[in-house]
XYZ file of N, CA and C in Angstrom:
585
model
N 12.056 26.165 15.023
C 11.703 24.738 15.578
C 12.818 23.800 15.307
N 13.036 23.087 16.412
C 14.175 22.247 16.507
C 13.683 20.819 16.012
N 14.536 20.124 15.255
C 14.167 18.797 14.791
C 14.101 17.751 15.819
N 14.958 17.890 16.865
C 15.073 16.978 18.076
C 14.290 17.679 19.201
N 13.554 16.984 19.964
C 12.972 17.352 21.172
C 13.418 16.770 22.507
N 14.063 15.543 22.308
C 14.552 14.744 23.458
C 13.376 14.216 24.254
N 12.191 14.348 23.780
C 11.009 13.867 24.588
C 10.926 12.390 24.297
N 11.483 11.824 23.296
C 11.430 10.350 23.083
C 12.548 9.539 23.460
N 13.490 10.185 24.209
C 14.731 9.443 24.597
C 14.493 8.390 25.563
N 13.322 8.383 26.198
C 13.015 7.248 27.181
C 12.124 6.167 26.519
N 11.990 6.312 25.054
C 11.219 5.160 24.398
C 9.759 5.462 24.332
N 9.370 6.701 24.576
C 7.859 6.965 24.379
C 7.810 7.988 23.300
N 6.520 8.016 22.551
C 6.390 9.022 21.500
C 4.937 9.580 21.675
N 4.750 10.664 21.168
C 3.444 11.354 21.227
C 2.626 10.898 20.064
N 1.305 10.580 20.439
C 0.312 10.392 19.510
C -0.821 11.364 19.706
N -1.843 11.332 18.829
C -2.947 12.264 19.000
C -3.686 11.899 20.221
N -3.711 12.615 21.221
C -4.453 12.297 22.484
C -3.701 11.548 23.548
N -2.330 11.426 23.465
C -1.523 10.799 24.461
C -0.075 10.403 24.101
N 0.461 9.556 24.847
C 1.742 9.183 24.629
C 1.838 7.646 24.713
N 2.634 6.890 23.812
C 2.822 5.458 23.849
C 4.279 4.973 23.811
N 4.516 3.851 24.081
C 5.713 3.256 23.912
C 6.062 3.173 22.361
N 7.224 3.324 22.000
C 7.538 3.422 20.580
C 7.415 1.999 19.880
N 7.369 0.866 20.766
C 7.058 -0.461 20.150
C 5.631 -0.856 20.173
N 4.754 0.105 20.574
C 3.322 -0.189 20.695
C 2.746 -0.564 19.317
N 1.840 -1.507 19.281
C 1.395 -1.909 17.950
C 0.695 -0.768 17.145
N 0.219 0.140 17.827
C -0.363 1.365 17.107
C 0.794 2.120 16.465
N 1.884 2.198 17.138
C 3.058 3.017 16.495
C 3.675 2.255 15.480
N 3.749 0.879 15.551
C 4.098 -0.050 14.509
C 3.268 0.041 13.231
N 2.033 0.167 13.463
C 1.089 0.126 12.443
C 1.284 1.438 11.639
N 1.114 2.504 12.203
C 1.241 3.753 11.474
C 2.726 4.050 11.000
N 3.648 3.520 11.631
C 5.152 3.578 11.189
C 5.290 2.846 9.998
N 4.633 1.584 9.868
C 4.757 0.781 8.507
C 4.095 1.566 7.452
N 3.021 2.325 7.666
C 2.492 3.064 6.589
C 3.387 4.263 6.178
N 4.105 4.817 7.218
C 5.120 5.806 6.899
C 6.228 5.185 6.002
N 6.701 3.986 6.371
C 7.706 3.377 5.602
C 7.156 3.036 4.243
N 5.889 2.570 4.097
C 5.392 2.317 2.836
C 5.282 3.656 1.939
N 5.022 4.784 2.640
C 4.993 5.963 1.909
C 6.351 6.396 1.331
N 7.378 6.075 2.084
C 8.823 6.222 1.581
C 8.962 5.414 0.348
N 8.624 4.114 0.435
C 8.828 3.281 -0.796
C 8.109 3.689 -1.888
N 6.857 4.187 -1.722
C 6.132 4.732 -2.847
C 6.984 5.974 -3.447
N 7.461 6.744 -2.645
C 8.265 7.936 -3.165
C 9.522 7.481 -3.992
N 10.103 6.336 -3.452
C 11.206 5.772 -4.397
C 10.641 5.280 -5.609
N 9.556 4.586 -5.656
C 8.826 4.076 -6.920
C 8.723 5.260 -7.832
N 8.130 6.352 -7.416
C 7.831 7.493 -8.291
C 9.051 7.867 -9.047
N 10.303 8.071 -8.332
C 11.534 8.420 -8.920
C 11.888 7.426 -10.184
N 11.329 6.192 -10.193
C 11.728 5.317 -11.309
C 10.583 5.310 -12.449
N 9.621 6.209 -12.287
C 8.613 6.288 -13.279
C 8.486 7.647 -13.965
N 9.632 8.250 -14.514
C 9.727 9.516 -14.985
C 9.240 9.638 -16.423
N 9.197 8.512 -17.102
C 8.753 8.486 -18.529
C 7.311 8.951 -18.699
N 7.027 9.698 -19.655
C 5.688 10.321 -19.902
C 4.559 9.108 -19.917
N 4.990 7.863 -20.400
C 4.008 6.885 -20.479
C 3.500 6.441 -19.079
N 4.130 6.918 -18.049
C 3.708 6.561 -16.656
C 3.153 7.812 -15.870
N 2.760 8.849 -16.529
C 2.280 10.111 -16.003
C 1.043 9.748 -15.139
N 0.174 8.973 -15.654
C -1.126 8.656 -14.783
C -0.671 7.949 -13.569
N 0.174 6.934 -13.585
C 0.604 6.148 -12.547
C 1.334 7.118 -11.494
N 2.078 7.906 -11.920
C 2.901 8.890 -11.123
C 1.887 9.849 -10.358
N 0.887 10.309 -11.057
C -0.133 11.143 -10.441
C -0.943 10.426 -9.357
N -1.299 9.179 -9.662
C -1.953 8.371 -8.781
C -1.112 8.072 -7.495
N 0.138 7.841 -7.747
C 0.894 7.602 -6.582
C 1.150 8.686 -5.664
N 1.185 9.929 -6.202
C 1.160 11.137 -5.438
C -0.132 11.280 -4.624
N -1.222 10.923 -5.137
C -2.459 11.012 -4.530
C -2.482 9.952 -3.297
N -1.993 8.835 -3.604
C -1.795 7.708 -2.659
C -0.913 8.185 -1.455
N 0.203 8.988 -1.751
C 1.060 9.265 -0.654
C 0.254 10.178 0.356
N -0.564 11.109 -0.228
C -1.272 11.910 0.635
C -2.304 11.053 1.565
N -2.910 10.031 0.833
C -3.879 9.165 1.471
C -3.259 8.393 2.598
N -1.962 7.883 2.366
C -1.298 7.181 3.335
C -0.925 8.081 4.629
N -0.695 9.227 4.277
C -0.515 10.180 5.491
C -1.691 10.267 6.385
N -2.908 10.423 5.585
C -4.187 10.510 6.284
C -4.458 9.242 6.968
N -4.139 8.076 6.518
C -4.391 6.804 7.189
C -3.527 6.729 8.407
N -2.216 7.115 8.363
C -1.291 7.133 9.429
C -1.753 8.108 10.490
N -2.317 9.139 10.178
C -2.920 10.115 11.126
C -4.040 9.443 11.883
N -5.026 8.906 11.112
C -6.180 8.188 11.673
C -5.657 7.106 12.708
N -4.656 6.313 12.404
C -4.117 5.173 13.232
C -3.421 5.850 14.460
N -2.877 6.933 14.314
C -2.167 7.597 15.510
C -3.013 8.226 16.463
N -4.176 8.193 16.336
C -5.188 8.794 17.277
C -5.766 7.931 18.345
N -5.558 8.267 19.616
C -6.225 7.568 20.692
C -7.332 8.384 21.358
N -7.649 9.462 20.594
C -8.740 10.391 21.115
C -10.094 9.816 20.717
N -11.066 9.925 21.643
C -12.447 9.617 21.288
C -12.966 10.688 20.365
N -13.849 10.343 19.476
C -14.550 11.249 18.603
C -13.428 11.956 17.631
N -12.488 11.308 17.391
C -11.471 11.913 16.391
C -12.011 11.981 15.099
N -11.947 13.157 14.290
C -12.573 13.282 12.993
C -11.564 12.615 11.936
N -11.902 11.395 11.691
C -11.109 10.425 10.638
C -11.014 11.230 9.342
N -9.838 11.068 8.711
C -9.628 11.672 7.349
C -9.820 10.587 6.221
N -9.466 9.315 6.531
C -9.571 8.299 5.494
C -11.122 7.936 5.165
N -11.471 8.019 3.957
C -13.006 7.917 3.651
C -13.120 6.866 2.554
N -14.391 6.311 2.420
C -14.659 5.147 1.492
C -14.341 5.607 0.075
N -14.491 6.861 -0.371
C -14.168 7.175 -1.692
C -12.829 6.960 -2.183
N -11.843 6.857 -1.194
C -10.457 6.491 -1.482
C -10.384 4.999 -1.943
N -11.214 4.220 -1.365
C -11.270 2.808 -1.711
C -11.927 2.585 -3.134
N -12.937 3.397 -3.321
C -13.735 3.273 -4.620
C -12.624 3.633 -5.825
N -11.836 4.745 -5.535
C -10.943 5.175 -6.617
C -9.802 4.092 -6.910
N -9.394 3.443 -5.785
C -8.412 2.328 -6.032
C -9.133 1.130 -6.870
N -10.366 0.822 -6.525
C -11.018 -0.367 -7.254
C -11.200 0.006 -8.687
N -11.656 1.278 -8.931
C -11.712 1.769 -10.419
C -10.377 1.561 -11.136
N -9.305 2.061 -10.476
C -7.897 1.973 -11.231
C -7.586 0.530 -11.353
N -7.861 -0.376 -10.306
C -7.425 -1.788 -10.400
C -8.187 -2.498 -11.655
N -9.433 -2.068 -11.721
C -10.283 -2.759 -12.870
C -9.673 -2.249 -14.158
N -9.353 -1.070 -14.312
C -8.655 -0.658 -15.580
C -7.359 -1.205 -15.769
N -6.558 -1.281 -14.918
C -5.170 -1.925 -14.997
C -5.263 -3.397 -15.347
N -6.256 -4.096 -14.658
C -6.308 -5.539 -15.113
C -6.773 -5.711 -16.537
N -7.459 -4.812 -17.142
C -7.841 -4.922 -18.502
C -6.736 -4.607 -19.380
N -5.876 -3.590 -18.936
C -4.670 -3.266 -19.735
C -3.597 -4.303 -19.749
N -3.369 -4.953 -18.713
C -2.208 -5.926 -18.562
C -2.493 -7.173 -19.343
N -1.463 -7.927 -19.866
C -1.714 -9.157 -20.491
C -2.264 -10.229 -19.623
N -2.975 -11.181 -20.153
C -3.596 -12.248 -19.388
C -2.573 -12.906 -18.625
N -2.929 -13.555 -17.527
C -2.071 -14.108 -16.445
C -2.488 -15.551 -16.294
N -1.667 -16.487 -16.373
C -2.111 -17.830 -16.070
C -1.357 -18.499 -14.849
N -0.114 -17.965 -14.695
C 0.719 -18.552 -13.614
C 1.215 -17.511 -12.499
N 1.584 -17.935 -11.438
C 2.071 -17.011 -10.484
C 3.247 -16.338 -10.952
N 3.489 -15.036 -10.631
C 4.702 -14.276 -11.050
C 5.498 -13.913 -9.830
N 6.773 -13.594 -10.115
C 7.611 -13.173 -9.076
C 7.813 -11.573 -9.216
N 8.046 -11.045 -7.994
C 8.335 -9.488 -8.141
C 9.547 -9.327 -9.049
N 9.360 -8.324 -10.022
C 10.467 -8.037 -10.842
C 10.048 -7.643 -12.238
N 10.876 -7.893 -13.170
C 10.814 -7.443 -14.499
C 11.611 -6.190 -14.738
N 10.874 -4.997 -14.780
C 11.555 -3.789 -14.810
C 11.836 -3.260 -13.412
N 12.838 -2.344 -13.224
C 13.165 -1.789 -11.933
C 11.914 -1.100 -11.204
N 11.154 -0.347 -12.065
C 9.974 0.272 -11.511
C 8.994 -0.766 -11.067
N 8.742 -1.700 -11.748
C 7.810 -2.830 -11.310
C 8.192 -3.387 -10.078
N 9.490 -3.720 -10.032
C 10.121 -4.253 -8.735
C 9.958 -3.394 -7.520
N 10.102 -2.152 -7.754
C 9.949 -1.169 -6.664
C 8.413 -1.104 -6.208
N 7.495 -1.173 -7.120
C 6.087 -1.285 -6.780
C 5.745 -2.505 -6.069
N 6.432 -3.703 -6.499
C 6.247 -4.931 -5.621
C 6.711 -4.847 -4.195
N 7.723 -4.062 -4.020
C 8.200 -3.828 -2.545
C 7.047 -3.036 -1.898
N 6.417 -2.108 -2.600
C 5.319 -1.354 -1.866
C 4.233 -2.283 -1.589
N 3.919 -3.195 -2.480
C 2.831 -4.147 -2.250
C 3.118 -5.152 -0.942
N 4.236 -5.538 -0.797
C 4.602 -6.442 0.252
C 4.670 -5.597 1.560
N 5.188 -4.288 1.610
C 5.100 -3.525 2.782
C 3.649 -3.165 3.171
N 2.841 -2.917 2.118
C 1.371 -2.734 2.396
C 0.751 -3.942 3.040
N 1.052 -5.079 2.672
C 0.583 -6.322 3.249
C 1.025 -6.407 4.775
N 2.268 -5.967 4.959
C 2.783 -6.091 6.438
C 1.990 -5.129 7.263
N 1.800 -3.833 6.738
C 0.984 -2.884 7.423
C -0.361 -3.376 7.657
N -1.009 -3.981 6.688
C -2.322 -4.660 6.966
C -2.222 -5.542 8.081
N -1.420 -6.344 8.113
C -1.338 -7.333 9.221
C -1.154 -6.738 10.577
N -0.396 -5.547 10.629
C -0.229 -4.879 11.875
C -1.462 -4.066 12.273
N -2.206 -3.550 11.251
C -3.546 -2.791 11.495
C -4.565 -3.972 12.095
N -4.531 -5.177 11.568
C -5.493 -6.091 11.951
C -5.139 -6.397 13.517
N -3.816 -6.562 13.871
C -3.472 -6.753 15.158
C -3.947 -5.675 16.100
N -3.646 -4.396 15.582
C -4.195 -3.130 16.356
C -5.684 -3.225 16.587
N -6.447 -3.532 15.513
C -7.917 -3.681 15.662
C -8.434 -4.589 16.634
N -7.685 -5.598 16.949
C -8.140 -6.708 17.812
C -8.353 -6.161 19.318
N -7.704 -5.159 19.701
C -7.768 -4.614 21.006
C -8.084 -3.188 21.156
N -8.002 -2.436 19.920
C -7.985 -1.009 20.012
C -9.033 -0.492 18.950
N -9.607 0.613 19.130
C -10.517 1.096 18.135
C -9.766 1.854 16.934
N -10.160 1.592 15.755
C -9.491 2.212 14.625
C -10.632 2.742 13.707
N -10.124 3.445 12.647
C -11.006 3.890 11.601
C -11.068 2.606 10.595
N -12.272 1.840 10.562
C -12.247 0.610 9.625
C -11.889 0.935 8.266
N -12.076 2.221 7.765
C -11.705 2.476 6.353
C -10.214 2.257 6.106
N -9.410 2.593 7.016
C -7.952 2.340 6.941
C -7.653 0.921 6.520
N -8.184 -0.085 7.275
C -7.898 -1.439 7.031
C -8.216 -1.917 5.634
N -9.551 -1.415 5.209
C -9.972 -1.786 3.868
C -9.065 -1.022 2.905
N -8.733 0.234 3.173
C -7.933 0.829 2.139
C -6.566 0.231 1.868
N -5.994 -0.161 2.881
C -4.608 -0.793 2.801
C -4.657 -2.113 2.141
N -5.712 -2.817 2.430
C -5.981 -4.088 1.772
C -6.163 -3.895 0.206
N -6.958 -2.974 -0.092
C -7.104 -2.633 -1.566
C -5.846 -2.156 -2.129
N -5.167 -1.322 -1.439
C -3.931 -0.664 -1.943
C -2.882 -1.711 -2.420
N -2.767 -2.889 -1.562
C -1.862 -3.931 -2.122
C -2.253 -4.459 -3.323
N -3.611 -4.652 -3.546
C -4.176 -5.079 -4.761
C -3.759 -4.171 -5.928
N -4.013 -2.916 -5.729
C -3.649 -1.841 -6.714
C -2.249 -1.937 -7.035
N -1.284 -2.106 -6.113
C 0.060 -2.214 -6.360
C 0.461 -3.441 -7.281
N -0.178 -4.516 -7.020
C 0.012 -5.658 -7.883
C -0.397 -5.334 -9.387
N -1.600 -4.843 -9.527
C -2.082 -4.437 -10.835
C -1.068 -3.425 -11.563
N -0.726 -2.448 -10.769
C 0.121 -1.449 -11.392
C 1.514 -1.955 -11.798
N 2.011 -2.856 -10.853
C 3.313 -3.378 -11.270
C 3.358 -4.136 -12.536
N 2.237 -4.916 -12.895
C 2.127 -5.623 -13.982
C 1.963 -4.602 -15.278
N 1.206 -3.641 -15.064
C 1.012 -2.599 -16.139
C 2.323 -1.881 -16.510
N 3.076 -1.558 -15.494
C 4.383 -0.906 -15.613
C 5.274 -1.795 -16.443
N 5.425 -3.087 -16.296
C 6.214 -3.994 -17.040
C 5.661 -3.915 -18.491
N 4.354 -4.056 -18.626
C 3.646 -4.088 -20.001
C 4.053 -2.849 -20.885
N 3.881 -1.657 -20.206
C 4.157 -0.423 -21.036
C 5.653 -0.264 -21.178
N 6.469 -0.804 -20.336
C 7.877 -0.735 -20.601
C 8.380 -1.834 -21.533
N 7.532 -2.744 -21.933
C 7.865 -3.705 -22.954
C 8.719 -4.907 -22.309
N 8.517 -5.067 -20.950
C 9.155 -6.152 -20.138
C 8.086 -7.164 -19.589
N 8.517 -8.429 -19.855
C 7.650 -9.555 -19.393
C 7.717 -9.699 -17.802
N 6.509 -9.993 -17.398
C 6.467 -10.447 -15.966
C 7.376 -11.628 -15.879
N 7.900 -11.812 -14.632
C 8.821 -13.001 -14.387
C 7.899 -14.136 -13.736
N 7.703 -15.163 -14.612
C 6.841 -16.396 -14.172
C 7.513 -17.171 -13.100
N 6.898 -17.632 -12.092
C 7.510 -18.568 -11.264
C 7.588 -19.806 -11.990
N 8.797 -20.279 -12.129
C 9.140 -21.380 -13.038
C 8.380 -22.654 -12.691
N 7.975 -22.975 -11.436
C 7.456 -24.291 -11.184
C 5.975 -24.045 -10.860
N 5.357 -22.907 -11.392
C 4.015 -22.768 -11.243
C 3.317 -23.484 -12.332
N 2.214 -24.183 -11.939
C 1.300 -24.804 -12.860
C 0.429 -23.730 -13.481
N -0.421 -23.945 -14.508
C -1.388 -23.005 -14.884
C -2.456 -22.977 -13.834
N -2.483 -21.959 -13.092
C -3.469 -21.815 -12.011
C -4.593 -20.807 -12.242
N -4.472 -19.998 -13.305
C -5.544 -18.998 -13.580
C -5.930 -19.185 -15.017
N -7.030 -19.689 -15.115
C -7.623 -19.757 -16.642
C -8.449 -18.528 -16.699
N -8.622 -18.114 -18.004
C -9.406 -16.889 -18.280
C -8.539 -15.611 -17.938
N -7.395 -15.800 -17.410
C -6.269 -15.005 -17.394
C -6.455 -13.473 -16.651
N -7.476 -12.887 -16.507
C -7.497 -11.534 -15.968
C -7.433 -11.562 -14.600
N -7.558 -12.781 -13.830
C -7.472 -12.643 -12.383
C -5.981 -12.234 -11.926
N -6.064 -11.812 -10.800
C -4.770 -11.340 -10.242
C -4.338 -12.311 -9.009
N -3.264 -13.101 -9.190
C -2.831 -14.018 -8.288
C -2.009 -13.338 -7.182
N -1.261 -14.175 -6.417
C -0.372 -13.736 -5.406
C -0.964 -13.048 -4.213
N -1.910 -12.240 -4.408
C -2.331 -11.157 -3.359
C -3.888 -11.170 -3.211
N -4.596 -11.957 -4.090
C -6.088 -11.815 -4.062
C -6.737 -12.224 -2.759
N -7.107 -11.118 -1.952
C -7.780 -11.273 -0.629
C -8.819 -10.136 -0.449
């Protein structure tokens, strides 16, 4: 099998059930999930300490799920058997709830950073948000698996919660936004991203 096919040299790419321009919103949406998957892989390389085993295992699971979501978005076929399912969202919600309990209370907005691994996860969070915006745009005029949009929305929340836990376990403080007022009382809420 050759890595190059020359079939895309005119700016078209194959999707499940057809061909599209490489700058079509569908291609942008699943391409951003591919980009996100790459950033998740980078983050995993920064989490080799045993205290992050659970997070590393979850991120490996998420990488497979992102591939499933990308496959669902890349289909223009009617009656395509979608792979992304509601149980993927429930898993993320369970993990978010646990990580919010583990992380220290939060009163102010925070900046991406602290430890290198946490910063890498914040990059994943922001790429997930971009992917979500592209999926919303795709959904406006095209049929999609609605689970994918919900999943990517919840995934960015998961990344926020995980980034904070990584800093906590590493003994590194979150970086508070220096001009932030106290905006979260009762502390366990998740700012920056809550939607």
